[in-house]
Coordinates of C-alpha atoms and ligand atoms in Angstrom, one line a residue:
X110 CA -17.0 -10.7 8.6
X111 CA -15.0 -13.8 8.2
X112 CA -12.4 -14.9 10.8
X113 CA -9.8 -17.0 9.0
X114 CA -8.8 -20.1 10.8
X115 CA -5.2 -19.1 10.4
X116 CA -2.8 -16.2 10.0
X117 CA -2.5 -15.5 6.3
X118 CA 0.9 -15.3 4.6
X119 CA 1.2 -13.4 1.3
X120 CA 3.1 -11.1 -1.0
X121 CA 2.1 -7.9 -2.6
X122 CA 2.6 -5.9 -5.9
X123 CA 0.8 -3.1 -7.6
X124 CA -0.4 -2.6 -11.2
X125 CA 1.7 0.2 -12.5
X126 CA 4.8 -1.2 -10.8
X127 CA 4.7 -4.6 -12.6
X128 CA 2.2 -4.9 -15.4
X129 CA 3.6 -3.0 -18.4
X130 CA 1.4 -3.2 -21.5
X131 CA 0.3 0.3 -21.0
X132 CA -1.3 0.7 -24.4
X133 CA -3.0 -2.7 -24.6
X134 CA -6.6 -3.7 -24.6
X135 CA -8.0 -0.3 -24.3
X136 CA -6.0 1.0 -21.3
X137 CA -5.6 4.7 -21.3
X138 CA -2.8 6.8 -19.7
X139 CA -2.6 7.1 -16.0
X140 CA -1.0 10.1 -14.1
X141 CA 2.1 7.9 -13.8
X142 CA 2.5 7.5 -17.6
X143 CA 2.3 11.3 -17.9
X144 CA 4.7 11.9 -14.9
X145 CA 7.2 9.4 -16.3
X146 CA 7.1 11.2 -19.6
X147 CA 8.1 14.5 -17.9
X148 CA 11.9 14.9 -18.0
X149 CA 13.6 15.0 -14.6
X150 CA 10.9 13.2 -12.6
X151 CA 12.1 9.6 -12.5
X152 CA 15.6 8.3 -12.2
X153 CA 17.2 7.5 -15.6
X154 CA 13.9 8.4 -17.3
X155 CA 12.5 5.0 -16.5
X156 CA 8.8 4.3 -17.1
X157 CA 6.3 1.5 -16.4
X158 CA 5.8 0.9 -20.1
X159 CA 7.2 -2.6 -19.8
X160 CA 8.0 -3.0 -16.1
X161 CA 8.0 -6.7 -15.3
X162 CA 5.7 -7.5 -18.3
X163 CA 3.4 -9.2 -15.8
X164 CA 0.5 -8.5 -18.1
X165 CA 2.0 -11.2 -20.4
X166 CA 3.7 -13.3 -17.9
X167 CA 1.0 -13.6 -15.2
X168 CA 0.7 -17.4 -15.2
X169 CA 4.5 -17.7 -14.6
X170 CA 4.2 -15.3 -11.7
X171 CA 1.3 -17.1 -10.1
X172 CA 3.3 -20.4 -10.4
X173 CA 6.1 -18.8 -8.4
X174 CA 3.7 -17.7 -5.7
X175 CA 2.4 -21.3 -5.6
X176 CA 6.0 -22.6 -5.3
X177 CA 6.6 -20.3 -2.4
X178 CA 3.5 -21.6 -0.6
X179 CA 1.7 -18.3 -0.4
X180 CA -1.9 -18.2 1.0
X181 CA -2.8 -14.9 -0.5
X182 CA -1.7 -12.4 -3.2
X183 CA -2.3 -8.7 -2.8
X184 CA -2.4 -6.9 -6.2
X185 CA -4.0 -3.7 -7.5
X186 CA -6.3 -3.0 -10.4
X187 CA -5.3 -0.4 -12.9
X188 CA -8.3 2.0 -13.0
X189 CA -7.4 3.1 -16.6
X190 CA -7.7 -0.6 -17.7
X191 CA -10.9 -1.3 -15.9
X192 CA -12.7 2.1 -16.8
X193 CA -10.5 3.9 -19.3
X194 CA -12.1 7.3 -19.1
X195 CA -12.5 7.3 -15.4
X196 CA -16.2 7.5 -15.9
X197 CA -18.8 5.6 -17.8
X198 CA -18.8 1.9 -18.7
X199 CA -16.2 -0.7 -17.8
X200 CA -13.8 -2.0 -20.4
X201 CA -14.3 -5.7 -20.9
X202 CA -10.9 -6.3 -22.5
X203 CA -9.1 -4.7 -19.5
X204 CA -11.3 -6.5 -17.0
X205 CA -10.6 -9.8 -18.7
X206 CA -7.0 -9.7 -17.6
X207 CA -8.0 -9.5 -13.9
X208 CA -10.6 -12.3 -14.6
X209 CA -7.7 -14.5 -15.8
X210 CA -5.5 -13.5 -12.9
X211 CA -8.2 -14.3 -10.3
X212 CA -9.0 -17.6 -11.9
X213 CA -5.3 -18.6 -12.1
X214 CA -4.8 -17.8 -8.4
X215 CA -7.9 -19.7 -7.4
X216 CA -6.9 -22.7 -9.5
X217 CA -3.6 -22.7 -7.5
X218 CA -5.3 -22.3 -4.1
X219 CA -4.2 -18.8 -3.6
X220 CA -6.6 -16.2 -2.3
X221 CA -6.9 -13.0 -4.3
X222 CA -6.8 -9.7 -2.4
X223 CA -7.7 -6.7 -4.5
X224 CA -6.6 -3.1 -4.0
X225 CA -8.7 -0.7 -6.1
X226 CA -6.3 2.2 -6.1
X227 CA -2.5 2.0 -5.9
X228 CA -1.9 5.4 -7.4
X229 CA -2.6 5.0 -11.2
X230 CA -5.4 7.6 -11.6
X231 CA -6.8 7.9 -15.1
X232 CA -5.1 11.0 -16.6
X233 CA -8.6 12.1 -17.8
X234 CA -9.6 12.5 -14.1
X235 CA -6.5 14.5 -13.2
X236 CA -7.3 16.7 -16.1
X237 CA -10.7 17.2 -14.5
X238 CA -9.1 18.3 -11.3
X239 CA -7.7 15.1 -9.7
X240 CA -8.1 14.2 -6.1
X241 CA -8.2 17.9 -5.0
X242 CA -11.6 17.9 -6.8
X243 CA -14.5 16.5 -4.8
X244 CA -16.0 14.9 -7.9
X245 CA -13.2 12.3 -8.1
X246 CA -14.4 10.7 -4.9
X247 CA -17.8 9.9 -6.6
X248 CA -16.0 8.7 -9.7
X249 CA -14.0 6.3 -7.5
X250 CA -17.2 4.8 -6.0
X251 CA -18.5 4.2 -9.6
X252 CA -15.2 2.5 -10.5
X253 CA -15.4 0.4 -7.3
X254 CA -18.9 -0.8 -8.4
X255 CA -17.6 -1.9 -11.8
X256 CA -14.7 -3.7 -10.3
X257 CA -16.9 -5.4 -7.6
X258 CA -19.5 -6.4 -10.2
X259 CA -16.7 -8.0 -12.3
X260 CA -14.8 -9.9 -9.6
X261 CA -16.9 -9.9 -6.4
X262 CA -18.2 -13.5 -7.2
X263 CA -14.6 -14.7 -6.6
X264 CA -12.9 -12.0 -4.6
X265 CA -14.0 -11.3 -1.0
X266 CA -11.1 -9.2 0.2
X267 CA -11.1 -5.6 -1.0
X268 CA -8.9 -2.7 -0.2
X269 CA -10.1 0.7 -1.4
X270 CA -6.9 2.9 -1.3
X271 CA -3.2 2.2 -0.8
X272 CA -1.6 4.8 1.3
X273 CA -3.7 8.0 0.8
X274 CA -0.9 9.9 2.5
X275 CA 1.4 9.2 -0.5
X276 CA -1.3 10.1 -3.0
X277 CA -2.0 13.4 -1.3
X278 CA 1.4 14.5 0.0
X279 CA 3.8 13.1 -2.5
X280 CA 1.4 13.7 -5.4
X281 CA 0.2 17.2 -4.6
X282 CA 2.4 18.7 -2.0
X283 CA 6.1 17.7 -2.5
X284 CA 5.5 16.7 -6.2
X285 CA 7.8 13.7 -5.9
X286 CA 5.0 11.5 -7.2
X287 CA 2.5 11.8 -10.0
X288 CA 0.9 14.2 -10.8
X289 CA 3.8 16.2 -9.5
X290 CA 2.0 19.2 -8.2
X291 CA 3.3 21.4 -5.4
X292 CA 0.3 23.0 -3.7
X293 CA -0.4 22.4 -0.1
X294 CA -4.0 23.5 -0.3
X295 CA -4.6 21.0 -3.1
X296 CA -2.9 18.3 -1.1
X297 CA -5.1 18.9 1.9
X298 CA -8.2 18.8 -0.2
X299 CA -6.9 15.6 -1.7
X300 CA -6.6 14.0 1.7
X301 CA -10.3 14.6 2.3
X302 CA -11.5 13.5 -1.1
X303 CA -9.4 10.3 -1.0
X304 CA -11.0 9.5 2.4
X305 CA -14.4 10.4 1.1
X306 CA -13.9 8.2 -2.0
X307 CA -12.9 5.4 0.3
X308 CA -16.1 5.7 2.4
X309 CA -18.3 5.9 -0.7
X310 CA -16.5 2.8 -2.1
X311 CA -16.9 0.8 1.1
X312 CA -20.6 1.6 1.1
X313 CA -21.0 0.7 -2.6
X314 CA -19.2 -2.7 -2.1
X315 CA -21.1 -3.6 1.0
X316 CA -24.4 -2.8 -0.8
X317 CA -23.5 -4.9 -3.8
X318 CA -22.3 -7.8 -1.6
X319 CA -25.5 -7.7 0.4
X320 CA -27.6 -7.7 -2.8
X321 CA -25.7 -10.8 -4.0
X322 CA -25.8 -12.6 -0.6
X323 CA -22.0 -12.4 -0.2
X324 CA -21.8 -10.2 2.9
X325 CA -20.6 -13.0 5.2
X326 CA -17.4 -13.5 3.3
X327 CA -16.7 -9.9 2.6
X328 CA -13.7 -8.2 4.2
X329 CA -13.3 -4.6 3.1
X330 CA -11.0 -1.9 4.3
X331 CA -8.1 0.4 3.5
X332 CA -4.3 0.3 3.7
X333 CA -2.3 3.1 5.3
X334 CA 1.4 3.8 5.5
X335 CA 1.9 4.2 9.2
X336 CA 5.2 5.2 10.7
X337 CA 5.9 5.7 14.4
X338 CA 7.2 9.2 15.1
X339 CA 9.4 9.0 18.2
X340 CA 10.4 12.2 20.0
X341 CA 14.1 12.8 20.3
X342 CA 13.8 13.7 23.9
X343 CA 11.2 14.4 26.6
X344 CA 11.4 18.1 26.1
X345 CA 8.1 19.8 25.4
X346 CA 9.3 21.0 22.1
X347 CA 10.4 17.6 20.8
X348 CA 7.2 16.0 22.2
X349 CA 5.2 18.6 20.3
X350 CA 7.2 18.0 17.1
X351 CA 6.6 14.3 17.3
X352 CA 2.9 14.8 18.1
X353 CA 2.5 17.0 15.0
X354 CA 4.3 14.5 12.8
X355 CA 2.2 11.6 14.1
X356 CA -0.8 13.8 13.5
X357 CA 0.0 14.7 9.9
X358 CA 1.2 11.2 8.9
X359 CA -1.0 8.9 11.0
X360 CA -3.8 10.4 13.0
X361 CA -5.1 12.5 10.0
X362 CA -6.2 9.1 8.5
X363 CA -6.8 6.9 11.4
X364 CA -9.1 9.3 13.3
X365 CA -11.6 10.0 10.6
X366 CA -11.7 6.4 9.5
X367 CA -12.0 4.8 12.9
X368 CA -13.4 7.5 15.2
X369 CA -15.4 9.6 12.7
X370 CA -13.6 12.9 13.4
X371 CA -10.4 14.6 12.2
X372 CA -7.8 15.2 14.9
X373 CA -8.6 18.7 16.1
X374 CA -5.0 19.8 16.6
X375 CA -4.1 18.9 13.0
X376 CA -7.3 20.1 11.4
X377 CA -7.1 23.5 13.2
X378 CA -3.5 24.0 12.2
X379 CA -4.2 23.1 8.6
X380 CA -7.0 25.7 8.7
X381 CA -4.6 28.3 10.1
X382 CA -2.1 27.5 7.4
X383 CA -4.8 28.3 4.8
X384 CA -5.2 24.6 3.8
X385 CA -8.6 23.6 5.4
X386 CA -10.0 20.2 5.0
X387 CA -13.1 20.8 2.8
X388 CA -15.5 18.8 4.9
X389 CA -19.2 18.9 4.0
X390 CA -22.2 17.8 6.1
X391 CA -22.3 14.0 6.3
X392 CA -18.8 13.4 5.0
X393 CA -17.4 12.1 8.2
X394 CA -20.2 9.6 8.6
X395 CA -19.3 8.3 5.1
X396 CA -15.6 8.2 5.8
X397 CA -16.2 6.3 9.1
X398 CA -18.2 3.5 7.4
X399 CA -17.2 0.4 9.4
X400 CA -14.3 -1.5 7.9
X401 CA -13.4 -5.1 8.6
X402 CA -9.7 -4.6 7.9
X403 CA -7.0 -2.0 8.2
X404 CA -3.8 -2.7 6.3
X405 CA -0.6 -1.4 7.6
X406 CA 2.3 -0.8 5.3
X407 CA 5.4 -0.7 7.5
X408 CA 8.9 0.1 6.5
X409 CA 10.5 2.2 9.3
X410 CA 10.0 4.5 12.3
X411 CA 11.5 8.0 12.5
X412 CA 12.9 10.0 15.3
X413 CA 11.9 13.6 15.2
X414 CA 13.1 16.8 17.0
X415 CA 11.8 20.3 17.1
X416 CA 13.1 22.7 14.5
X417 CA 12.1 26.2 13.3
X418 CA 9.0 26.3 11.2
X419 CA 9.5 26.0 7.5
X420 CA 8.0 27.8 4.4
X421 CA 4.8 29.6 5.0
X422 CA 4.7 28.7 8.7
X423 CA 4.4 24.9 8.1
X424 CA 5.8 22.8 10.9
X425 CA 9.0 21.2 9.7
X426 CA 10.4 19.0 12.5
X427 CA 13.9 17.5 11.9
X428 CA 14.3 13.8 11.4
X429 CA 17.3 12.6 13.3
X430 CA 19.6 9.9 12.0
X431 CA 20.0 7.1 14.5
X432 CA 22.9 4.7 14.7
X433 CA 20.9 1.8 13.3
X434 CA 21.2 -0.2 10.0
X435 CA 19.7 1.3 6.9
X436 CA 18.4 -0.1 3.6
X437 CA 19.3 1.1 0.1
X438 CA 16.5 3.7 0.4
X439 CA 18.4 5.1 3.4
X440 CA 15.4 4.1 5.6
X441 CA 16.2 3.0 9.1
X442 CA 15.7 -0.7 10.1
X443 CA 13.5 -0.6 13.2
X444 CA 11.6 -3.8 13.7
X445 CA 10.8 -3.2 17.4
X446 CA 8.7 -0.2 16.5
X447 CA 6.4 -2.4 14.5
X448 CA 5.4 -4.3 17.6
X449 CA 4.8 -1.1 19.4
X450 CA 2.8 0.3 16.5
X451 CA 0.5 -2.7 16.3
X452 CA 0.0 -2.6 20.0
X453 CA -0.9 1.0 19.9
X454 CA -3.3 0.6 17.0
X455 CA -5.2 -2.2 18.6
X456 CA -5.5 -0.2 21.9
X457 CA -6.4 3.2 20.5
X458 CA -8.4 2.1 17.5
X459 CA -10.0 -1.2 18.5
X460 CA -12.3 -3.0 16.1
X461 CA -10.7 -3.9 12.8
X462 CA -8.5 -6.8 12.0
X463 CA -5.0 -5.6 11.2
X464 CA -2.8 -6.9 8.4
X465 CA 0.7 -6.0 7.5
X466 CA -0.1 -5.4 3.9
X467 CA 3.5 -4.4 3.0
X468 CA 6.8 -4.9 4.6
X469 CA 10.2 -5.2 2.9
X470 CA 13.4 -3.6 1.9
X471 CA 15.6 -2.4 -0.9
X472 CA 19.2 -3.6 -0.9
X473 CA 21.9 -3.4 -3.5
X474 CA 21.6 -6.9 -5.0
X475 CA 24.2 -8.6 -7.0
X476 CA 23.1 -11.6 -9.1
X477 CA 25.4 -14.4 -10.0
X478 CA 25.6 -15.8 -13.6
X479 CA 22.5 -17.9 -13.0
X480 CA 20.5 -14.8 -11.8
X481 CA 20.5 -15.9 -8.2
X482 CA 20.9 -13.2 -5.5
X483 CA 22.2 -14.1 -2.1
X484 CA 20.4 -11.3 -0.3
X485 CA 21.1 -12.2 3.3
X486 CA 20.2 -8.7 4.5
X487 CA 16.7 -8.8 3.0
X488 CA 16.1 -12.2 4.5
X489 CA 17.2 -10.9 7.8
X490 CA 14.9 -7.8 7.4
X491 CA 11.9 -10.1 6.8
X492 CA 12.8 -12.4 9.7
X493 CA 13.0 -9.5 12.1
X494 CA 9.7 -7.9 11.0
X495 CA 7.8 -11.2 10.9
X496 CA 9.1 -11.8 14.4
X497 CA 7.9 -8.3 15.4
X498 CA 4.4 -9.0 13.9
X499 CA 4.0 -12.3 15.6
X500 CA 5.2 -10.8 18.9
X501 CA 2.3 -8.3 18.7
X502 CA -0.1 -11.2 17.9
X503 CA 1.2 -13.1 20.9
X504 CA 0.5 -10.0 23.0
X505 CA -3.1 -10.3 21.9
X506 CA -3.2 -7.8 19.0
X507 CA -5.8 -8.8 16.4
X508 CA -3.2 -9.0 13.5
X509 CA -4.3 -11.6 11.0
X510 CA -1.6 -11.7 8.2
X511 CA 1.6 -10.5 6.7
X512 CA 2.5 -9.6 3.1
X513 CA 6.1 -9.3 1.9
X514 CA 6.7 -6.3 -0.4
X515 CA 7.4 -7.2 -3.0
X516 CA 6.9 -10.5 -4.9
X517 CA 9.0 -9.1 -7.7
X518 CA 11.6 -6.4 -8.3
X519 CA 9.6 -3.7 -9.9
X520 CA 9.2 -0.1 -10.9
X521 CA 10.0 1.8 -7.7
X522 CA 8.2 5.0 -8.5
X523 CA 10.5 8.0 -8.8
X524 CA 13.5 5.7 -8.3
X525 CA 12.6 3.8 -11.4
X526 CA 14.3 0.4 -11.6
X527 CA 17.2 1.6 -9.6
X528 CA 15.8 0.2 -6.3
X529 CA 14.9 -3.4 -5.9
X530 CA 12.4 -4.6 -3.3
X531 CA 11.6 -8.1 -4.7
X532 CA 12.1 -11.4 -3.1
X533 CA 12.2 -12.6 -6.7
X534 CA 14.9 -11.1 -9.0
X535 CA 13.7 -9.7 -12.3
X536 CA 16.4 -9.3 -15.0
X537 CA 15.2 -6.3 -16.9
X538 CA 16.9 -7.3 -20.1
X539 CA 15.5 -10.8 -20.4
X540 CA 12.6 -10.4 -17.9
X541 CA 13.6 -13.7 -16.4
X542 CA 12.5 -14.3 -12.8
X543 CA 14.8 -15.9 -10.2
X544 CA 13.8 -16.4 -6.5
X545 CA 16.4 -14.8 -4.2
X546 CA 17.6 -16.2 -1.0
X547 CA 15.0 -14.1 0.8
X548 CA 12.2 -15.9 -1.2
X549 CA 13.6 -19.2 0.0
X550 CA 13.8 -17.9 3.5
X551 CA 10.2 -16.6 3.3
X552 CA 8.9 -19.9 1.9
X553 CA 10.6 -21.9 4.6
X554 CA 9.3 -19.5 7.3
X555 CA 5.7 -19.7 6.0
X556 CA 5.8 -23.4 5.9
X557 CA 7.2 -23.6 9.4
X558 CA 4.6 -21.2 10.8
X559 CA 1.8 -23.1 9.1
X560 CA 3.1 -26.4 10.5
X561 CA 3.3 -24.9 14.0
X562 CA -0.2 -23.5 13.8
X563 CA -1.6 -26.8 12.6
X564 CA 0.2 -28.7 15.4
X565 CA -1.0 -26.4 18.2
X566 CA -4.4 -25.9 16.6
X567 CA -3.9 -22.2 17.2
X568 CA -6.3 -19.8 15.7
Ligands
GBH675 C1 5.1 1.8 -0.4 O1 5.1 3.1 0.0 C2 4.3 1.6 -1.6 O2 3.0 1.2 -1.3 C3 4.9 0.8 -2.7 O3 4.3 0.9 -3.9 C4 6.4 1.0 -2.8 O4 7.0 0.3 -3.8 C5 7.0 0.6 -1.5 O5 6.4 1.3 -0.4 C6 8.5 0.9 -1.4 O6 8.8 2.2 -1.5 O7 12.7 8.4 4.6 O8 12.7 7.3 6.8 O9 11.3 9.2 6.5 C7 6.1 3.4 0.9 C8 5.8 4.7 1.7 C9 6.5 6.7 2.7 C10 7.7 4.6 3.1 C11 7.7 7.5 3.2 C12 8.9 5.4 3.6 C13 9.7 7.6 4.4 C14 10.7 6.9 5.3 N1 6.9 5.4 2.2 N2 8.5 6.7 4.1 S1 11.9 8.0 5.8

């Protein structure tokens, strides 16, 4: 695996949140198109049909990245564009868009970082059972092969899944995300099949890279949403509550991926609840394929306390509100916990390079008549979390890069366009882009960090 000379600075987006053009060039519906068309699911009935119209404005967006001085851009491929039926051959017209994007990035000196799956499953595969069905893991590996064969000559950084917790829990348990199912047993099966799909895809990509003499440059991995779960007190009940929450949100993914086994306390409890992980012989070896990189999407920590068990005996610890600043999502601003998280990860799961693949905040922006947003709070949020990341690096953690979420205001899932995470404003009437104060801050910070790194010759 490659060790970059320098820490990488980037910004991230995802396909359904920015592309629009949902019916163009052979793209078929994803589960998000279906979910958005279901009344009562998304704020104001918003959909990703147009989103930021990035599909038609891609060169302008890449030019903005270049102006900001980004090293790297993390984006996802829309599976229903690349392989419309979720099975069978790739779709040349859909793949051509990503060809153009990759070429445009490279022409501007920006490294492309591809995520294969950021939640837009082809609807045809959901109709065949979705992630609760084991077959989808194999379909995912086939799709990974199509994507790698198309772009692997120019892209060496590959992430399989973005945040499998969200796909499984929000998609199949709470129903807040597509496909909107509420079935805990299905959700647990989805966890396992997402991880299995990840492992199969890693193996596929490594084999294809080796066959093409590209193994040295390859960096492949996964991105997890990880949130420290802090006990409200030292009481055994609160400690147990925090341990369960950490288990269900964090260890359930980290342990199989990086230790080759599910955490016994969580797996046993899921079994008792009638929601077993459907593990077959050999699955854990597949899931634990060595990865070069683990991406960490970090937004907040939570403080948890014991509470009576919820429906059907499921643990339901209480999340306590602390007296700290909050974003427009009502998420607590807790940068110090990011340093602690990275330190813990590097100690308990040594091996991979860690990247902050998302970090950012929604705030209630107001644009002036030119479209400019003076978002001092978002700039401050970025500053504190970049400081926290670099503090971990200075403590010796192998953290190699940071991506702001998000480059653009975009479709914020069940909140539609009602929440803005961009460092660049998007006017949803004119689709005009205007960098906010936070984008200026980020560009200056990146330039300063790169200058300091060059001066000290630091790796
Ligand atoms: C990411 O997910 C997604 O990858 C991205 O697409 C999305 O736009 C972005 O975040 C912003 O939402 O209420 O305090 O308990 C975020 C995953 C999981 C982060 C739930 C916040 C709850 C925090 N989220 N978590 S709290």
